[in-house]
Structure formats: C-alpha cells, structure tokens
Tab-separated table of C-alpha atoms in Angstrom:
chain	number	residue	atom	x	y	z
A	1	MET	CA	0.000	0.000	0.000
A	2	SER	CA	1.737	3.146	-1.213
A	3	GLY	CA	3.077	5.301	1.589
A	4	HIS	CA	0.953	3.628	4.233
A	5	GLU	CA	0.819	0.412	6.178
A	6	VAL	CA	-1.334	-0.801	9.023
A	7	ASP	CA	0.054	-3.566	11.244
A	8	LEU	CA	-2.418	-5.234	13.567
A	9	ASP	CA	-1.639	-7.233	16.695
A	10	GLY	CA	-4.708	-9.052	17.917
A	11	GLY	CA	-6.879	-6.159	16.776
A	12	GLU	CA	-5.530	-3.936	19.540
A	13	ARG	CA	-2.392	-2.252	18.160
A	14	ALA	CA	-2.117	-0.432	14.848
A	15	VAL	CA	0.781	1.426	13.246
A	16	PHE	CA	-0.065	4.363	10.976
A	17	ARG	CA	2.756	5.683	8.812
A	18	PRO	CA	3.023	8.935	6.834
A	19	SER	CA	0.937	8.845	3.663
A	20	GLY	CA	0.484	10.711	0.457
A	21	ALA	CA	-2.665	12.631	-0.370
A	22	LEU	CA	-6.095	11.280	0.567
A	23	ARG	CA	-8.360	10.998	-2.460
A	24	GLY	CA	-11.770	9.476	-3.052
A	25	SER	CA	-15.252	9.376	-1.576
A	26	LEU	CA	-16.832	7.589	1.344
A	27	THR	CA	-20.019	7.397	3.364
A	28	PRO	CA	-19.172	7.258	7.079
A	29	PRO	CA	-21.207	5.089	9.431
A	30	ALA	CA	-24.660	6.222	10.465
A	31	ASP	CA	-25.002	8.915	13.086
A	32	LYS	CA	-24.510	7.493	16.571
A	33	SER	CA	-26.565	10.141	18.380
A	34	ILE	CA	-29.544	9.706	16.058
A	35	SER	CA	-29.263	5.898	16.130
A	36	HIS	CA	-29.429	5.832	19.943
A	37	ARG	CA	-32.457	8.114	19.929
A	38	ALA	CA	-34.229	6.144	17.191
A	39	ALA	CA	-33.931	2.984	19.286
A	40	ILE	CA	-35.033	4.598	22.554
A	41	ILE	CA	-37.879	6.740	21.194
A	42	GLY	CA	-38.960	3.894	18.913
A	43	ALA	CA	-39.181	1.684	22.013
A	44	ILE	CA	-41.257	4.282	23.883
A	45	ALA	CA	-43.644	4.825	20.954
A	46	ASP	CA	-46.884	2.977	20.359
A	47	GLY	CA	-46.654	0.792	17.270
A	48	PRO	CA	-43.907	0.046	14.758
A	49	THR	CA	-41.053	2.328	13.732
A	50	ARG	CA	-39.168	1.492	10.535
A	51	VAL	CA	-35.471	2.332	10.910
A	52	THR	CA	-33.030	2.453	7.990
A	53	ASN	CA	-29.247	2.891	8.047
A	54	PHE	CA	-28.933	2.303	11.804
A	55	LEU	CA	-25.339	2.415	13.040
A	56	ASP	CA	-23.776	-1.005	13.583
A	57	SER	CA	-21.443	-0.421	16.536
A	58	ASP	CA	-20.828	-1.724	20.038
A	59	ASP	CA	-22.643	1.237	21.623
A	60	THR	CA	-25.753	1.114	19.465
A	61	ARG	CA	-26.028	-2.659	19.813
A	62	SER	CA	-26.029	-2.094	23.585
A	63	THR	CA	-28.975	0.264	23.134
A	64	LEU	CA	-30.927	-2.171	20.950
A	65	SER	CA	-30.251	-4.946	23.452
A	66	ALA	CA	-31.461	-2.745	26.308
A	67	VAL	CA	-34.745	-1.730	24.663
A	68	ALA	CA	-35.403	-5.325	23.600
A	69	GLY	CA	-34.944	-6.388	27.215
A	70	LEU	CA	-37.441	-3.719	28.225
A	71	GLY	CA	-40.102	-5.224	25.954
A	72	ALA	CA	-39.637	-3.567	22.563
A	73	MET	CA	-39.506	-6.024	19.657
A	74	VAL	CA	-36.734	-5.578	17.086
A	75	ASN	CA	-37.408	-7.398	13.802
A	76	PRO	CA	-35.291	-8.751	12.277
A	77	GLU	CA	-32.903	-8.994	15.192
A	78	PRO	CA	-29.351	-7.798	14.463
A	79	LEU	CA	-27.252	-10.921	14.815
A	80	ASN	CA	-23.926	-11.022	12.953
A	81	ALA	CA	-24.634	-8.024	10.713
A	82	MET	CA	-26.959	-5.084	11.272
A	83	PRO	CA	-29.927	-5.235	8.867
A	84	GLU	CA	-30.113	-2.336	6.429
A	85	GLU	CA	-33.669	-1.879	7.649
A	86	PHE	CA	-35.544	-3.161	10.687
A	87	THR	CA	-38.672	-2.432	12.710
A	88	ILE	CA	-38.949	-1.565	16.391
A	89	GLU	CA	-42.344	-2.372	17.905
A	90	GLY	CA	-42.608	0.034	20.835
A	91	VAL	CA	-44.110	-0.760	24.224
A	92	GLY	CA	-46.485	2.224	24.057
A	93	PRO	CA	-48.626	3.265	27.037
A	94	SER	CA	-48.103	-0.053	28.836
A	95	GLY	CA	-44.535	0.992	29.535
A	96	PRO	CA	-41.303	-0.992	29.780
A	97	ARG	CA	-40.882	-4.396	31.334
A	98	SER	CA	-39.293	-4.350	34.785
A	99	LEU	CA	-35.865	-5.780	34.035
A	100	GLY	CA	-33.370	-6.693	36.735
A	101	ARG	CA	-30.163	-5.495	35.077
A	102	ILE	CA	-29.310	-3.377	32.048
A	103	ASP	CA	-25.732	-3.508	30.766
A	104	VAL	CA	-24.936	-0.375	28.755
A	105	GLY	CA	-21.422	-1.502	27.824
A	106	ASN	CA	-19.519	1.677	26.882
A	107	ALA	CA	-22.618	3.607	25.765
A	108	GLY	CA	-22.645	6.866	27.717
A	109	THR	CA	-25.659	8.141	25.768
A	110	LEU	CA	-27.667	5.101	26.845
A	111	MET	CA	-26.577	5.523	30.481
A	112	ARG	CA	-27.753	9.140	30.481
A	113	LEU	CA	-30.921	8.974	28.374
A	114	LEU	CA	-32.577	5.739	29.469
A	115	PRO	CA	-33.004	6.718	33.160
A	116	GLY	CA	-35.151	9.650	32.034
A	117	TRP	CA	-37.707	7.251	30.582
A	118	LEU	CA	-37.484	4.578	33.268
A	119	ALA	CA	-37.631	6.894	36.289
A	120	GLY	CA	-41.187	7.928	35.395
A	121	CYS	CA	-42.503	4.390	34.861
A	122	ASP	CA	-44.296	3.785	38.151
A	123	GLY	CA	-43.708	0.361	39.707
A	124	GLY	CA	-40.661	-0.715	37.722
A	125	LEU	CA	-37.223	-1.538	39.112
A	126	TRP	CA	-34.015	-1.440	37.078
A	127	ARG	CA	-30.281	-1.589	37.756
A	128	MET	CA	-27.930	-0.075	35.186
A	129	ASN	CA	-24.215	-0.738	34.878
A	130	GLY	CA	-21.520	-0.668	32.217
A	131	ASP	CA	-17.869	-1.297	31.512
A	132	ALA	CA	-14.900	0.087	33.453
A	133	SER	CA	-14.929	3.324	31.458
A	134	ILE	CA	-18.632	3.945	32.110
A	135	ARG	CA	-18.166	3.347	35.843
A	136	LYS	CA	-15.762	6.310	35.909
A	137	ARG	CA	-18.189	8.707	34.204
A	138	PRO	CA	-20.343	10.723	36.632
A	139	VAL	CA	-24.118	10.417	36.526
A	140	ASP	CA	-24.922	12.841	39.335
A	141	ARG	CA	-25.948	15.414	36.724
A	142	ILE	CA	-28.941	13.241	35.896
A	143	ALA	CA	-29.563	11.744	39.348
A	144	ILE	CA	-29.845	15.055	41.216
A	145	PRO	CA	-32.413	16.738	38.919
A	146	LEU	CA	-34.377	13.497	38.551
A	147	ARG	CA	-34.777	13.464	42.332
A	148	GLU	CA	-36.154	17.011	42.096
A	149	MET	CA	-38.871	15.530	39.868
A	150	GLY	CA	-39.621	12.885	42.508
A	151	ALA	CA	-37.528	10.013	41.168
A	152	GLU	CA	-36.069	7.248	43.314
A	153	ILE	CA	-32.557	6.784	41.972
A	154	GLU	CA	-29.424	5.550	43.734
A	155	VAL	CA	-25.877	5.952	42.426
A	156	THR	CA	-22.496	4.720	43.629
A	157	ASP	CA	-20.325	6.960	45.816
A	158	GLY	CA	-22.762	9.777	45.178
A	159	ARG	CA	-21.710	10.209	41.544
A	160	PHE	CA	-21.047	7.073	39.526
A	161	PRO	CA	-22.658	3.942	38.045
A	162	PRO	CA	-23.934	1.406	38.760
A	163	LEU	CA	-27.286	2.972	39.522
A	164	ARG	CA	-30.669	1.710	40.670
A	165	ILE	CA	-33.958	3.179	39.454
A	166	ASP	CA	-37.318	2.655	41.186
A	167	GLY	CA	-40.020	3.930	38.859
A	168	ARG	CA	-42.259	6.639	40.337
A	169	GLN	CA	-44.810	9.195	39.205
A	170	LEU	CA	-42.725	12.263	38.386
A	171	THR	CA	-43.649	15.940	38.572
A	172	GLY	CA	-42.581	18.325	35.844
A	173	ILE	CA	-40.133	21.077	36.771
A	174	THR	CA	-38.229	23.924	35.146
A	175	TYR	CA	-34.514	23.206	35.237
A	176	GLU	CA	-31.628	25.418	34.209
A	177	LEU	CA	-28.701	23.348	32.968
A	178	PRO	CA	-25.521	24.469	34.769
A	179	VAL	CA	-23.454	23.113	31.865
A	180	ALA	CA	-24.700	22.790	28.293
A	181	SER	CA	-25.299	19.089	27.560
A	182	ALA	CA	-27.543	17.551	24.915
A	183	GLN	CA	-27.621	14.264	26.825
A	184	VAL	CA	-28.794	15.876	30.062
A	185	LYS	CA	-31.382	17.938	28.162
A	186	SER	CA	-32.581	14.780	26.421
A	187	PHE	CA	-33.101	12.725	29.558
A	188	PHE	CA	-35.238	15.572	30.953
A	189	LEU	CA	-37.422	15.525	27.853
A	190	LEU	CA	-37.868	11.752	28.113
A	191	ALA	CA	-38.713	12.083	31.816
A	192	GLY	CA	-41.251	14.775	30.940
A	193	LEU	CA	-43.213	12.378	28.739
A	194	ARG	CA	-44.736	10.742	31.844
A	195	ALA	CA	-44.503	13.582	34.366
A	196	GLU	CA	-47.425	15.510	35.830
A	197	GLY	CA	-47.369	18.961	34.269
A	198	PRO	CA	-44.880	20.540	31.884
A	199	THR	CA	-41.137	19.956	32.036
A	200	THR	CA	-38.939	22.824	30.845
A	201	VAL	CA	-35.195	22.759	30.217
A	202	VAL	CA	-33.272	26.028	29.974
A	203	GLU	CA	-29.905	25.852	28.198
A	204	PRO	CA	-27.004	28.264	28.745
A	205	VAL	CA	-26.133	27.813	25.050
A	206	ALA	CA	-27.641	25.729	22.243
A	207	THR	CA	-26.806	22.010	22.051
A	208	ARG	CA	-27.613	19.311	19.496
A	209	ASP	CA	-31.365	18.966	19.066
A	210	HIS	CA	-31.865	15.454	17.653
A	211	THR	CA	-34.131	14.487	20.564
A	212	GLU	CA	-36.434	17.470	20.028
A	213	VAL	CA	-36.580	16.824	16.276
A	214	MET	CA	-37.455	13.153	16.740
A	215	LEU	CA	-39.975	13.693	19.546
A	216	ALA	CA	-41.744	16.334	17.458
A	217	ALA	CA	-41.846	13.929	14.500
A	218	ALA	CA	-43.398	11.321	16.811
A	219	GLY	CA	-46.186	13.687	17.862
A	220	ALA	CA	-44.947	14.816	21.274
A	221	ASP	CA	-46.382	18.046	22.689
A	222	ILE	CA	-43.105	19.956	22.601
A	223	ALA	CA	-42.496	23.691	22.329
A	224	ARG	CA	-39.155	25.251	21.444
A	225	GLU	CA	-37.859	28.779	21.723
A	226	PRO	CA	-34.301	30.115	21.906
A	227	GLY	CA	-32.557	28.676	24.963
A	228	ARG	CA	-35.630	26.811	26.211
A	229	VAL	CA	-37.608	23.676	25.403
A	230	THR	CA	-40.833	22.514	27.107
A	231	ILE	CA	-42.539	19.134	26.874
A	232	ASN	CA	-46.052	18.361	28.076
A	233	PRO	CA	-47.143	14.818	28.967
A	234	GLY	CA	-50.039	12.901	27.547
A	235	ALA	CA	-49.413	12.828	23.819
A	236	GLY	CA	-49.162	9.322	22.395
A	237	LEU	CA	-46.017	8.818	20.348
A	238	ARG	CA	-45.931	7.222	16.887
A	239	LEU	CA	-42.581	7.551	15.165
A	240	ASP	CA	-43.336	5.594	11.958
A	241	GLU	CA	-39.996	5.988	10.122
A	242	VAL	CA	-36.407	7.117	10.758
A	243	GLU	CA	-33.608	7.342	8.197
A	244	VAL	CA	-30.287	7.797	9.984
A	245	PRO	CA	-27.779	9.972	8.061
A	246	ALA	CA	-24.008	9.531	8.146
A	247	ASP	CA	-22.383	10.806	11.337
A	248	ILE	CA	-20.560	14.124	11.069
A	249	SER	CA	-18.584	13.202	14.199
A	250	SER	CA	-17.154	10.220	12.307
A	251	ALA	CA	-16.692	12.294	9.157
A	252	ALA	CA	-14.712	14.802	11.245
A	253	PHE	CA	-11.572	12.669	11.121
A	254	PHE	CA	-11.580	12.799	7.321
A	255	LEU	CA	-12.446	16.507	7.268
A	256	VAL	CA	-9.297	17.129	9.295
A	257	ALA	CA	-7.141	14.522	7.536
A	258	ALA	CA	-7.887	15.999	4.108
A	259	SER	CA	-7.311	19.518	5.461
A	260	ILE	CA	-3.809	18.756	6.784
A	261	VAL	CA	-2.360	16.277	4.249
A	262	PRO	CA	-1.202	18.253	1.168
A	263	GLY	CA	-2.886	17.421	-2.131
A	264	SER	CA	-5.903	15.744	-0.546
A	265	GLU	CA	-9.479	15.899	-1.824
A	266	VAL	CA	-12.176	13.821	-0.125
A	267	VAL	CA	-15.932	13.677	-0.757
A	268	ILE	CA	-18.205	12.596	2.101
A	269	GLU	CA	-21.654	11.416	1.001
A	270	ARG	CA	-25.032	11.699	2.748
A	271	CYS	CA	-23.675	13.264	5.905
A	272	GLY	CA	-25.931	14.759	8.544
A	273	VAL	CA	-25.459	18.528	8.734
A	274	ASN	CA	-27.897	19.471	11.479
A	275	PRO	CA	-26.955	23.073	12.408
A	276	THR	CA	-26.435	22.005	16.021
A	277	ARG	CA	-23.720	19.578	14.862
A	278	THR	CA	-21.754	21.523	12.255
A	279	GLY	CA	-19.485	23.413	14.607
A	280	ILE	CA	-16.500	21.543	13.198
A	281	ILE	CA	-17.230	22.832	9.685
A	282	ASP	CA	-17.573	26.414	10.915
A	283	ILE	CA	-14.364	26.169	12.958
A	284	LEU	CA	-12.296	24.547	10.209
A	285	ARG	CA	-13.518	27.104	7.663
A	286	ARG	CA	-12.490	29.888	10.039
A	287	MET	CA	-9.063	28.267	10.224
A	288	GLY	CA	-8.865	28.421	6.423
A	289	ALA	CA	-10.153	24.973	5.418
A	290	ASP	CA	-11.589	24.456	1.926
A	291	ILE	CA	-14.961	22.782	2.592
A	292	GLU	CA	-18.052	22.787	0.340
A	293	LEU	CA	-21.561	21.517	1.147
A	294	GLU	CA	-24.131	20.370	-1.427
A	295	PRO	CA	-27.577	19.590	0.062
A	296	GLN	CA	-29.024	16.126	-0.594
A	297	ALA	CA	-32.553	14.815	-0.126
A	298	GLY	CA	-32.887	13.046	3.189
A	299	ALA	CA	-34.803	12.321	6.338
A	300	GLU	CA	-37.490	14.696	7.550
A	301	GLY	CA	-36.093	17.185	10.039
A	302	GLU	CA	-32.447	16.166	9.633
A	303	PRO	CA	-30.587	17.928	6.779
A	304	ILE	CA	-28.124	15.861	4.732
A	305	ALA	CA	-25.340	17.023	2.416
A	306	ARG	CA	-22.433	15.941	0.246
A	307	ILE	CA	-19.276	17.468	1.774
A	308	THR	CA	-16.130	18.070	-0.286
A	309	VAL	CA	-12.909	18.957	1.551
A	310	ARG	CA	-9.556	19.847	-0.004
A	311	TRP	CA	-6.178	20.546	1.557
A	312	ALA	CA	-5.565	24.178	2.469
A	313	PRO	CA	-3.111	25.942	4.802
A	314	LEU	CA	-4.661	26.494	8.238
A	315	LYS	CA	-4.264	29.221	10.828
A	316	GLY	CA	-4.983	29.215	14.550
A	317	THR	CA	-8.258	30.342	16.105
A	318	ARG	CA	-10.122	30.664	19.396
A	319	ILE	CA	-12.956	28.241	20.208
A	320	GLU	CA	-15.167	29.017	23.205
A	321	GLY	CA	-18.625	29.749	24.558
A	322	ALA	CA	-21.627	28.841	22.436
A	323	GLU	CA	-19.403	27.096	19.885
A	324	ILE	CA	-18.284	24.375	22.303
A	325	PRO	CA	-21.516	22.289	22.464
A	326	LEU	CA	-21.773	22.407	18.662
A	327	ALA	CA	-18.387	20.667	18.343
A	328	ILE	CA	-17.890	18.916	21.688
A	329	ASP	CA	-17.130	15.472	20.224
A	330	GLU	CA	-14.930	16.902	17.481
A	331	LEU	CA	-12.683	19.020	19.729
A	332	PRO	CA	-9.966	16.317	19.996
A	333	VAL	CA	-9.468	16.151	16.221
A	334	ILE	CA	-9.810	19.939	15.944
A	335	ALA	CA	-6.900	20.129	18.396
A	336	LEU	CA	-4.951	17.915	16.002
A	337	ALA	CA	-5.752	20.276	13.128
A	338	ALA	CA	-4.480	23.161	15.263
A	339	CYS	CA	-1.083	21.449	15.528
A	340	PHE	CA	-0.782	21.660	11.720
A	341	ALA	CA	-1.977	25.275	11.620
A	342	GLU	CA	0.188	28.344	11.954
A	343	GLY	CA	-0.280	30.332	15.131
A	344	GLU	CA	-2.139	29.946	18.412
A	345	THR	CA	-5.369	28.036	18.977
A	346	VAL	CA	-7.194	28.223	22.308
A	347	ILE	CA	-10.047	25.899	23.303
A	348	ALA	CA	-11.925	27.281	26.344
A	349	ASP	CA	-15.194	26.588	28.220
A	350	ALA	CA	-14.814	22.881	27.419
A	351	GLU	CA	-14.876	21.308	30.909
A	352	GLU	CA	-17.370	18.782	29.492
A	353	LEU	CA	-14.408	17.050	27.811
A	354	LYS	CA	-13.399	15.682	31.211
A	355	ALA	CA	-16.643	13.661	31.444
A	356	LYS	CA	-16.317	11.792	28.149
A	357	GLU	CA	-15.056	8.221	27.563
A	358	SER	CA	-11.744	9.497	28.911
A	359	ASP	CA	-10.648	12.832	30.357
A	360	ARG	CA	-10.218	14.221	26.872
A	361	ILE	CA	-8.377	17.322	28.015
A	362	ALA	CA	-5.650	15.312	29.741
A	363	VAL	CA	-5.525	12.511	27.177
A	364	VAL	CA	-5.518	14.745	24.074
A	365	VAL	CA	-2.876	17.068	25.501
A	366	GLY	CA	-0.733	14.115	26.567
A	367	ALA	CA	-1.046	12.418	23.186
A	368	LEU	CA	-0.326	15.484	21.069
A	369	ALA	CA	2.557	16.569	23.309
A	370	GLY	CA	3.989	13.090	22.830
A	371	PHE	CA	3.828	13.627	19.068
A	372	GLY	CA	5.831	16.847	19.406
A	373	ALA	CA	3.077	19.463	19.709
A	374	ASN	CA	3.498	22.728	21.587
A	375	ILE	CA	0.400	22.272	23.734
A	376	GLU	CA	-0.675	22.858	27.319
A	377	ALA	CA	-3.726	21.801	29.298
A	378	ARG	CA	-6.005	24.302	30.975
A	379	ASP	CA	-8.809	23.704	33.443
A	380	ASP	CA	-11.428	24.278	30.756
A	381	GLY	CA	-9.556	23.263	27.617
A	382	MET	CA	-6.131	23.678	26.053
A	383	ARG	CA	-3.762	26.044	24.269
A	384	ILE	CA	-1.894	24.977	21.128
A	385	VAL	CA	0.815	26.815	19.232
A	386	GLY	CA	0.790	25.298	15.756
A	387	THR	CA	4.013	24.773	13.880
A	388	GLY	CA	2.630	23.336	10.663
A	389	GLY	CA	3.113	19.686	11.563
A	390	LEU	CA	3.887	16.920	14.066
A	391	LYS	CA	6.525	14.251	14.452
A	392	GLY	CA	4.927	11.052	15.755
A	393	GLY	CA	5.096	8.545	18.565
A	394	GLN	CA	2.795	6.255	20.480
A	395	VAL	CA	-0.584	6.737	22.135
A	396	ASP	CA	-2.904	4.626	24.275
A	397	SER	CA	-6.534	5.120	23.315
A	398	HIS	CA	-7.644	4.601	26.942
A	399	GLY	CA	-10.596	2.752	25.429
A	400	ASP	CA	-11.790	6.012	23.835
A	401	HIS	CA	-12.782	5.638	20.177
A	402	ARG	CA	-12.083	9.256	19.315
A	403	ILE	CA	-8.556	9.132	20.753
A	404	ALA	CA	-7.845	5.990	18.723
A	405	MET	CA	-8.916	7.657	15.470
A	406	LEU	CA	-7.089	10.881	16.361
A	407	GLY	CA	-3.889	8.837	16.679
A	408	ALA	CA	-4.466	7.278	13.269
A	409	VAL	CA	-4.874	10.648	11.533
A	410	ALA	CA	-1.829	12.034	13.347
A	411	GLY	CA	0.153	9.050	12.095
A	412	ILE	CA	-0.620	9.504	8.404
A	413	ALA	CA	-0.195	13.287	8.552
A	414	GLY	CA	2.949	13.503	10.691
A	415	GLU	CA	6.616	12.940	9.940
A	416	GLU	CA	7.301	9.652	11.712
A	417	GLY	CA	4.017	7.763	12.126
A	418	VAL	CA	2.031	6.807	15.210
A	419	THR	CA	1.450	3.516	17.008
A	420	VAL	CA	-2.015	3.324	18.563
A	421	ASP	CA	-2.538	0.890	21.430
A	422	GLY	CA	-6.219	0.064	21.787
A	423	MET	CA	-7.174	0.805	18.191
A	424	ASP	CA	-10.084	-1.608	18.556
A	425	ALA	CA	-11.854	1.127	20.564
A	426	ALA	CA	-12.771	2.710	17.212
A	427	ALA	CA	-15.436	0.007	16.822
A	428	VAL	CA	-17.582	1.878	19.357
A	429	SER	CA	-18.605	4.323	16.614
A	430	TYR	CA	-16.680	3.474	13.419
A	431	PRO	CA	-15.967	-0.254	12.940
A	432	THR	CA	-14.669	0.231	9.363
A	433	PHE	CA	-12.502	3.273	10.072
A	434	GLN	CA	-9.179	1.639	9.188
A	435	GLN	CA	-10.520	0.173	5.946
A	436	ASP	CA	-11.969	3.534	4.862
A	437	LEU	CA	-8.736	5.341	5.712
A	438	ALA	CA	-6.613	2.799	3.849
A	439	ARG	CA	-8.858	3.030	0.777
A	440	LEU	CA	-8.476	6.810	0.569
A	441	ILE	CA	-4.675	6.647	0.694
A	442	GLY	CA	-4.206	3.366	-1.149
C-alpha cells in the first residue's frame, strides 16, 4: 500500500505511517446520536417504527439490546450483521418491562438517556451498569435533577454507576442546565413524557437537538424557543420511520485529515449537517479549510449534504462559549488540526471534555505533546501553538474511540508515524474506520 501500512496485533495495536494525499469518496457510518435516539424513542412509541441505516457499533447494539430487554420487539434482530432496515415495535402506554439489570457496555448516551424514561414508569425496578470506562463517568448530573422531579434513583459513591432506578410518578419542573449538555437535556425531555405537568429545560447555550426533532416527529407536545424547550405529557407517540444519516462526528476525522495532508481531496456522502452539529465545519472554515456543502434529499427534520474537503493551509483560532456544544465530540481532532496550523489556537469553556469516555483534556494534551506538539492543558480546555506539523510517537486510546482515530490521523499526517494501542476502541462508533482510511490513501 503506497506510503501507508497498518500492522495489527490481535486487533488492539495499529501502526499508521506517513501517507500521500487522501483521495476518493466515502459514506461514514450512520449517526450514533440519532441511532441511539431512534432505538429509545422507537421503544417508547406505540406501534412500529421502521429504521433504515442504523449504526452497527458496540454502543448502538447495547442500546438495541437494552430496549429489547425492556419489551420492545426488534425485527429482524441484528445478529452477525446489522440489517439495512428493521422495525422496532414500541411498548407504548403499557410501559417498559421491569428488568433486573441493564448492561450499557460503553454507551454513555444510553446511560444518560434511558433513566429519564425509566424513572417515570411507576412500579418498575431497574439496575444499570456498564464497563470500566462507564463506571468512571459521573451520573450525578442526571440523578440530582431526577430526584427534584420525585424520582427514586441511587448511584455509587454519590456520583457514579452502577445505579438503581425505582419507577415513580414524576412531577414536571423547570430546570436550568448548569453546563450545556444535549444528553442531560434529552433525559429531561424523556422524563417529561410521563410527568405531571410541563417539564422545561433552559440551556445556557444551544446544544444538538436530535431528541427534540425526533420527539416532534413522533407527535410529542413539545415547544421550542431560543434557549428553552418545554414538553407536556399525555401525547401518544408514533414515530413511523427514521432514516439515519451519516455521522458528522465520524466524518470529522476525514475533514481534518484531508485539510492537513497536502494534495488531498475527499468527498463525504449523505452526511448529517444538522446546524447544532456543524461546529466543526464552521471552525475549520475559520481556520482556512476548503470545505463545500451540497444539500441532498434526506430524512425529515435532519438535513443531509455531500461534503467536499480539499487541503488548504490552516491558521490558529479561538474556540469558546456557544461554539463548544456544537463541536464537543470533534474538539480532539480539531486540536490535532491546530497542531498543523500556523499560530495559536485556544479551546476554552470545554470542561465537558473531562466527562467523556476518557478525560479528553488530559488525554488529548498528553497524546499530542507526545507527538511533538506545543500544547498545554487548561482547566477548561487547552492552548496549542501550531508549527505546521507533528513528528509522531505512540498513544494509548484509553478505550476512547475518538482518541484511537485521532492517533491514526496524526500518524498519516505527521513525519514519523504513530502507534495506537487500543485501536479496537474505534469500533464503538466506526468499525470500518481503518478500511476507509486505507482506501483513501491506497
């Protein structure tokens, strides 16, 4: 393979060497956020929901397994391969089956969203747990406000999974999010479906709105205005059909790779470009990236586009405030782009990075510093002085899929290559990442 080689050791270690230009087209895996929500809201709804292009990944399989255990019927069941299309028969007004234990695996979205639904299902009892990474991710931000609504929920050491949920009749409240989080907002909206009275969430800045879009499509009584969303109980949900677009968070690695490897031109097909998710495009364009969008016909409520990205020299920028929630999952690979830019880049107001699959401030700064970057950690983000490139080295993914893929892109774009330990973590969101990368540089 010209200029590039991937060596695998038991699926866990991969070596990425400097490559030539990336050229070609690809369709990244389906959107993980929308896939999770299609499974959960489809399970809550009354009647069948037809789902196409659902993401086949460890996390989304955990969500399908969980909703099936709660009484939703998935047909055909995803066994070895995910069907291109399947139907979820929701439990409707009867509510979920009381299930002893729910294993979320590494799915943080499932751990944060599902309790919102279950906590309001009077009479049920559930215990939720996950892998070692999940058990280090705090859930007090959902437990504390759920208790304000009347929920019975117990967590470990006051903050962490595993957790126990005793279903109760909830009361709607107005809650101001102390930190912008689409997952926390979403669990409130799911809790509000069965609460007495309206439930209102006030956001400090806008976050991704896939839950609102899908609930509205299903017939929920939901009202939106800038910085505030209110849901009223009582409306029966019927979702009918969901087409899941390609995930811009997965596409982000190729947006950056093509922007920093000279001579590259990559076309990304049928990618979701919901305005609450396109922060990475806005930021890269501000840094000087050459990115074009061509709208494509797609799912109702979720805009889809063909994205073309070509190499261009980048310059540093400042990323903060309202921009952070619109690019929270892409900040690690944006930090990589900043290493190849000229000048200073500052990422601020991004404390949320500490509560991801790893502490992404510490891990990203450690990884990029190890590759030769001029970078320093800050309490709420990081500062990078770009020098137009990186050397290389070795990085442990810490079981974090986005760190694994960041290491791969750094390896092909840098001077000396990168060895990634724990590359198999990429399967959480992008099982075919290495094959797609190799095809573009083959």
